[in-house]
C-alpha positions as YAML, in Angstrom:
chain: A
units: angstrom
residues:
- id: 1
  name: MET
  ca: [0.59, 0.39, 0.09]
- id: 2
  name: LEU
  ca: [1.64, 3.38, -1.05]
- id: 3
  name: GLN
  ca: [1.53, 6.16, 1.75]
- id: 4
  name: SER
  ca: [1.80, 9.74, 1.87]
- id: 5
  name: PRO
  ca: [5.16, 10.78, 3.19]
- id: 6
  name: LEU
  ca: [3.33, 13.23, 4.83]
- id: 7
  name: LEU
  ca: [1.49, 10.65, 7.27]
- id: 8
  name: PRO
  ca: [4.78, 9.50, 9.20]
- id: 9
  name: ASN
  ca: [5.79, 13.52, 9.46]
- id: 10
  name: LEU
  ca: [2.32, 14.09, 10.59]
- id: 11
  name: LEU
  ca: [1.49, 10.88, 12.98]
- id: 12
  name: TYR
  ca: [5.38, 11.93, 14.42]
- id: 13
  name: LEU
  ca: [3.49, 15.29, 16.09]
- id: 14
  name: ILE
  ca: [0.62, 13.34, 17.10]
- id: 15
  name: LEU
  ca: [2.47, 10.86, 19.04]
- id: 16
  name: VAL
  ca: [5.09, 13.60, 20.86]
- id: 17
  name: ALA
  ca: [1.46, 16.12, 21.00]
- id: 18
  name: GLY
  ca: [0.49, 12.52, 23.11]
- id: 19
  name: LEU
  ca: [3.29, 12.60, 25.16]
- id: 20
  name: TRP
  ca: [4.07, 16.37, 25.84]
- id: 21
  name: LEU
  ca: [-0.50, 15.92, 27.16]
- id: 22
  name: ALA
  ca: [0.79, 12.37, 29.05]
- id: 23
  name: ALA
  ca: [3.42, 14.24, 31.29]
- id: 24
  name: LEU
  ca: [0.77, 17.05, 31.25]
- id: 25
  name: SER
  ca: [-1.69, 14.91, 33.44]
- id: 26
  name: VAL
  ca: [0.90, 13.11, 35.71]
- id: 27
  name: VAL
  ca: [2.18, 17.23, 36.90]
- id: 28
  name: THR
  ca: [-1.74, 18.33, 37.03]
- id: 29
  name: PRO
  ca: [-3.46, 15.13, 37.91]
- id: 30
  name: GLY
  ca: [-6.81, 15.10, 38.54]
- id: 31
  name: SER
  ca: [-8.94, 16.91, 36.39]
- id: 32
  name: GLY
  ca: [-8.86, 14.35, 33.24]
- id: 33
  name: VAL
  ca: [-8.98, 16.06, 30.18]
- id: 34
  name: TYR
  ca: [-4.61, 16.07, 29.33]
- id: 35
  name: GLU
  ca: [-6.17, 12.35, 29.72]
- id: 36
  name: ALA
  ca: [-8.09, 12.23, 27.42]
- id: 37
  name: LEU
  ca: [-6.66, 13.92, 25.05]
- id: 38
  name: ALA
  ca: [-3.26, 11.79, 25.56]
- id: 39
  name: ILE
  ca: [-5.02, 9.14, 25.43]
- id: 40
  name: LEU
  ca: [-6.77, 10.52, 22.25]
- id: 41
  name: ALA
  ca: [-3.31, 11.01, 20.28]
- id: 42
  name: LEU
  ca: [-0.86, 7.79, 21.58]
- id: 43
  name: VAL
  ca: [-4.68, 5.77, 20.23]
- id: 44
  name: THR
  ca: [-4.77, 7.37, 16.82]
- id: 45
  name: VAL
  ca: [-0.90, 7.12, 16.27]
- id: 46
  name: GLY
  ca: [-1.76, 3.05, 17.50]
- id: 47
  name: VAL
  ca: [-4.22, 2.25, 14.55]
- id: 48
  name: ALA
  ca: [-2.15, 4.23, 12.39]
- id: 49
  name: THR
  ca: [1.03, 1.66, 13.20]
- id: 50
  name: THR
  ca: [-0.82, -0.53, 11.15]
- id: 51
  name: ILE
  ca: [-0.33, 1.04, 8.08]
- id: 52
  name: VAL
  ca: [3.03, 2.01, 8.76]
- id: 53
  name: PRO
  ca: [6.21, -0.07, 8.96]
- id: 54
  name: LEU
  ca: [8.25, 0.64, 13.19]
- id: 55
  name: ASN
  ca: [11.22, 0.34, 14.48]
- id: 56
  name: LEU
  ca: [10.30, -0.98, 17.48]
- id: 57
  name: TRP
  ca: [13.83, -0.28, 18.85]
- id: 58
  name: ALA
  ca: [12.74, 2.93, 19.23]
- id: 59
  name: LEU
  ca: [11.03, 1.75, 21.44]
- id: 60
  name: VAL
  ca: [13.54, 1.71, 23.96]
- id: 61
  name: PRO
  ca: [14.96, 4.90, 23.95]
- id: 62
  name: VAL
  ca: [10.34, 6.34, 24.37]
- id: 63
  name: ALA
  ca: [10.93, 3.87, 27.36]
- id: 64
  name: LEU
  ca: [14.13, 4.81, 28.07]
- id: 65
  name: GLY
  ca: [12.19, 8.92, 28.37]
- id: 66
  name: VAL
  ca: [9.26, 7.88, 29.92]
- id: 67
  name: GLY
  ca: [11.31, 5.95, 33.45]
- id: 68
  name: VAL
  ca: [14.11, 9.30, 33.29]
- id: 69
  name: PHE
  ca: [10.55, 11.51, 33.09]
- id: 70
  name: GLY
  ca: [9.00, 10.04, 36.76]
- id: 71
  name: VAL
  ca: [13.17, 9.90, 37.80]
- id: 72
  name: SER
  ca: [12.80, 14.11, 37.40]
- id: 73
  name: ILE
  ca: [9.74, 14.54, 39.15]
- id: 74
  name: TRP
  ca: [11.10, 13.11, 42.25]
- id: 75
  name: ARG
  ca: [14.77, 13.66, 42.50]
- id: 76
  name: SER
  ca: [17.05, 16.92, 42.95]
- id: 77
  name: ARG
  ca: [18.28, 18.34, 39.77]
- id: 78
  name: GLN
  ca: [15.19, 18.22, 37.91]
- id: 79
  name: GLY
  ca: [16.15, 20.29, 35.61]
- id: 80
  name: ILE
  ca: [18.35, 17.93, 33.59]
- id: 81
  name: TRP
  ca: [16.28, 14.81, 33.70]
- id: 82
  name: LEU
  ca: [13.30, 16.88, 32.00]
- id: 83
  name: VAL
  ca: [15.86, 17.46, 29.43]
- id: 84
  name: LEU
  ca: [17.28, 14.71, 28.30]
- id: 85
  name: SER
  ca: [13.33, 12.68, 29.13]
- id: 86
  name: ALA
  ca: [12.88, 15.66, 26.37]
- id: 87
  name: ILE
  ca: [15.45, 14.10, 24.02]
- id: 88
  name: LEU
  ca: [15.02, 10.55, 24.90]
- id: 89
  name: LEU
  ca: [10.91, 10.62, 24.06]
- id: 90
  name: THR
  ca: [11.24, 13.06, 21.01]
- id: 91
  name: LEU
  ca: [14.22, 11.31, 19.23]
- id: 92
  name: GLY
  ca: [13.02, 7.69, 19.68]
- id: 93
  name: SER
  ca: [9.53, 8.90, 18.32]
- id: 94
  name: ALA
  ca: [11.58, 10.06, 15.14]
- id: 95
  name: PHE
  ca: [13.32, 6.85, 14.40]
- id: 96
  name: LEU
  ca: [9.95, 4.16, 15.89]
- id: 97
  name: PHE
  ca: [8.57, 4.63, 11.63]
- id: 98
  name: ARG
  ca: [10.08, 4.00, 9.20]
- id: 99
  name: GLN
  ca: [11.01, 4.46, 4.80]
- id: 100
  name: ALA
  ca: [10.22, 1.08, 3.05]
- id: 101
  name: GLY
  ca: [13.59, 0.43, 2.17]
- id: 102
  name: GLY
  ca: [14.31, 0.77, 6.43]
- id: 103
  name: GLY
  ca: [15.25, 4.59, 6.40]
- id: 104
  name: PRO
  ca: [13.49, 6.91, 8.68]
- id: 105
  name: ALA
  ca: [10.37, 8.45, 7.89]
- id: 106
  name: VAL
  ca: [10.48, 11.78, 9.11]
- id: 107
  name: SER
  ca: [11.79, 14.34, 8.30]
- id: 108
  name: PRO
  ca: [15.21, 15.65, 10.48]
- id: 109
  name: ALA
  ca: [14.99, 18.87, 10.29]
- id: 110
  name: LEU
  ca: [11.07, 18.68, 11.67]
- id: 111
  name: ALA
  ca: [12.76, 16.21, 14.17]
- id: 112
  name: PHE
  ca: [15.57, 18.63, 15.30]
- id: 113
  name: VAL
  ca: [13.59, 21.75, 15.99]
- id: 114
  name: THR
  ca: [10.36, 19.03, 17.80]
- id: 115
  name: THR
  ca: [12.89, 17.94, 20.10]
- id: 116
  name: LEU
  ca: [14.07, 21.15, 20.87]
- id: 117
  name: SER
  ca: [10.55, 22.36, 21.93]
- id: 118
  name: SER
  ca: [9.15, 19.33, 23.64]
- id: 119
  name: VAL
  ca: [12.38, 20.72, 25.80]
- id: 120
  name: GLY
  ca: [11.42, 24.17, 26.40]
- id: 121
  name: PHE
  ca: [8.05, 22.14, 27.39]
- id: 122
  name: PHE
  ca: [9.78, 20.04, 29.89]
- id: 123
  name: TRP
  ca: [11.97, 22.79, 30.68]
- id: 124
  name: ILE
  ca: [9.17, 25.33, 31.53]
- id: 125
  name: VAL
  ca: [5.67, 24.72, 31.57]
- id: 126
  name: VAL
  ca: [6.48, 21.04, 33.62]
- id: 127
  name: ARG
  ca: [8.80, 22.26, 36.30]
- id: 128
  name: THR
  ca: [6.31, 26.00, 36.17]
- id: 129
  name: VAL
  ca: [3.61, 22.71, 37.55]
- id: 130
  name: ARG
  ca: [6.19, 21.57, 39.75]
- id: 131
  name: ALA
  ca: [7.54, 24.82, 40.98]
- id: 132
  name: ALA
  ca: [2.90, 25.85, 41.77]
- id: 133
  name: GLN
  ca: [2.58, 22.94, 42.98]
- id: 134
  name: GLN
  ca: [4.95, 22.95, 45.78]
- id: 135
  name: ALA
  ca: [4.74, 26.31, 46.97]
- id: 136
  name: GLN
  ca: [3.23, 27.70, 50.41]
- id: 137
  name: PRO
  ca: [0.31, 29.44, 50.14]
- id: 138
  name: ALA
  ca: [1.54, 33.57, 50.08]
- id: 139
  name: HIS
  ca: [-1.62, 34.06, 51.82]
- id: 140
  name: ASP
  ca: [-1.72, 31.74, 55.04]
- id: 141
  name: PRO
  ca: [-3.75, 32.03, 58.36]
- id: 142
  name: SER
  ca: [-1.70, 29.65, 59.76]
- id: 143
  name: HIS
  ca: [0.45, 31.84, 61.49]
- id: 144
  name: VAL
  ca: [-1.31, 34.16, 62.83]
- id: 145
  name: LEU
  ca: [-3.23, 31.26, 64.77]
- id: 146
  name: GLY
  ca: [-3.25, 33.00, 68.57]
- id: 147
  name: GLU
  ca: [-1.84, 36.35, 67.46]
- id: 148
  name: ILE
  ca: [-3.95, 39.91, 68.89]
- id: 149
  name: GLY
  ca: [-5.06, 42.17, 66.13]
- id: 150
  name: GLU
  ca: [-7.57, 44.77, 66.41]
- id: 151
  name: ALA
  ca: [-10.68, 45.39, 65.27]
- id: 152
  name: ARG
  ca: [-11.25, 47.35, 61.66]
- id: 153
  name: THR
  ca: [-15.04, 47.86, 61.71]
- id: 154
  name: SER
  ca: [-18.20, 46.02, 63.66]
- id: 155
  name: ILE
  ca: [-17.01, 42.36, 63.75]
- id: 156
  name: ASP
  ca: [-20.79, 41.35, 63.93]
- id: 157
  name: PRO
  ca: [-19.85, 37.91, 63.64]
- id: 158
  name: ILE
  ca: [-17.69, 39.30, 60.18]
- id: 159
  name: GLY
  ca: [-15.72, 41.68, 59.97]
- id: 160
  name: THR
  ca: [-12.13, 43.15, 59.27]
- id: 161
  name: ALA
  ca: [-9.14, 42.42, 61.75]
- id: 162
  name: TYR
  ca: [-6.21, 43.62, 61.36]
- id: 163
  name: VAL
  ca: [-3.53, 40.80, 62.78]
- id: 164
  name: ASP
  ca: [0.59, 40.43, 62.14]
- id: 165
  name: GLY
  ca: [0.18, 44.24, 59.38]
- id: 166
  name: GLU
  ca: [-2.46, 41.47, 56.75]
- id: 167
  name: LEU
  ca: [-6.70, 43.01, 57.23]
- id: 168
  name: TRP
  ca: [-7.82, 39.87, 57.84]
- id: 169
  name: THR
  ca: [-11.81, 38.57, 57.72]
- id: 170
  name: VAL
  ca: [-13.19, 37.98, 60.74]
- id: 171
  name: ARG
  ca: [-15.25, 35.98, 62.25]
- id: 172
  name: ALA
  ca: [-16.28, 36.22, 65.60]
- id: 173
  name: GLU
  ca: [-19.76, 34.44, 68.46]
- id: 174
  name: ASN
  ca: [-20.65, 37.75, 69.86]
- id: 175
  name: PRO
  ca: [-20.34, 41.58, 68.87]
- id: 176
  name: ILE
  ca: [-17.33, 43.14, 68.47]
- id: 177
  name: GLN
  ca: [-16.94, 46.37, 68.13]
- id: 178
  name: PRO
  ca: [-14.39, 48.60, 65.85]
- id: 179
  name: GLY
  ca: [-10.63, 49.46, 67.66]
- id: 180
  name: SER
  ca: [-11.27, 47.07, 70.06]
- id: 181
  name: PRO
  ca: [-8.38, 44.32, 70.61]
- id: 182
  name: ILE
  ca: [-9.00, 41.43, 69.57]
- id: 183
  name: ARG
  ca: [-7.33, 37.46, 69.31]
- id: 184
  name: VAL
  ca: [-7.22, 34.76, 66.36]
- id: 185
  name: VAL
  ca: [-9.12, 31.65, 68.15]
- id: 186
  name: SER
  ca: [-8.45, 29.50, 65.18]
- id: 187
  name: ARG
  ca: [-9.42, 29.66, 61.51]
- id: 188
  name: GLU
  ca: [-12.36, 28.02, 58.64]
- id: 189
  name: GLY
  ca: [-10.33, 28.17, 55.03]
- id: 190
  name: LEU
  ca: [-9.51, 31.86, 54.99]
- id: 191
  name: MET
  ca: [-11.70, 33.46, 56.91]
- id: 192
  name: LEU
  ca: [-10.00, 34.15, 61.04]
- id: 193
  name: ILE
  ca: [-12.65, 32.76, 64.43]
- id: 194
  name: VAL
  ca: [-11.57, 35.51, 66.88]
- id: 195
  name: LYS
  ca: [-12.51, 36.85, 70.40]
- id: 196
  name: PRO
  ca: [-11.72, 39.69, 72.48]
- id: 197
  name: GLU
  ca: [-8.56, 39.77, 73.74]
- id: 198
  name: GLY
  ca: [-9.78, 39.94, 76.88]
- id: 199
  name: GLU
  ca: [-11.81, 36.23, 76.48]
- id: 200
  name: ALA
  ca: [-9.75, 34.65, 75.09]
- id: 201
  name: GLN
  ca: [-6.91, 34.93, 77.61]
- id: 202
  name: GLY
  ca: [-9.96, 34.16, 80.31]
- id: 203
  name: GLY
  ca: [-11.01, 31.22, 77.98]
- id: 204
  name: LYS
  ca: [-7.48, 29.15, 78.02]
...
């Protein structure tokens, strides 16, 4: 069966896109969108391999790239592992399809550009997502538990208080007048639960 010379290049791009989406599904689990698109891309390539000859040995660097990507998530020097993973995955994919005569069917120029793009993608996007997931919240109420502040508005039962250099939304069981000293006794999400300073001390 004759095949268009563009078909291996198209399948190569679909395969690389599927690998990118699979990487995103690992670092941002839960949405289901990346997973579904990755499966669709990989299944499309799998079906197409029935008409495009394969170099089975090229599955080795692809498998190694997947393994190195997994290592990159949990090891230090993450950037080095990510770049190595991108190179293995992309180059392995480039040689996965072959011409009838045995040579690689994917354009070398396309493989080069895609490899550079993959390295950039893995380096910037994946590392940024991981850093965001590992970063501590900038507005964390836990550090003000037990601190004394001042009611800036009437708290009845919700108002605003100034605690530890910041304005917070607070709630109190009993009304508190503006300017009164308050103490943070607990929190609910980003809302602080407060009591009048004298009452909070008396409850200890």
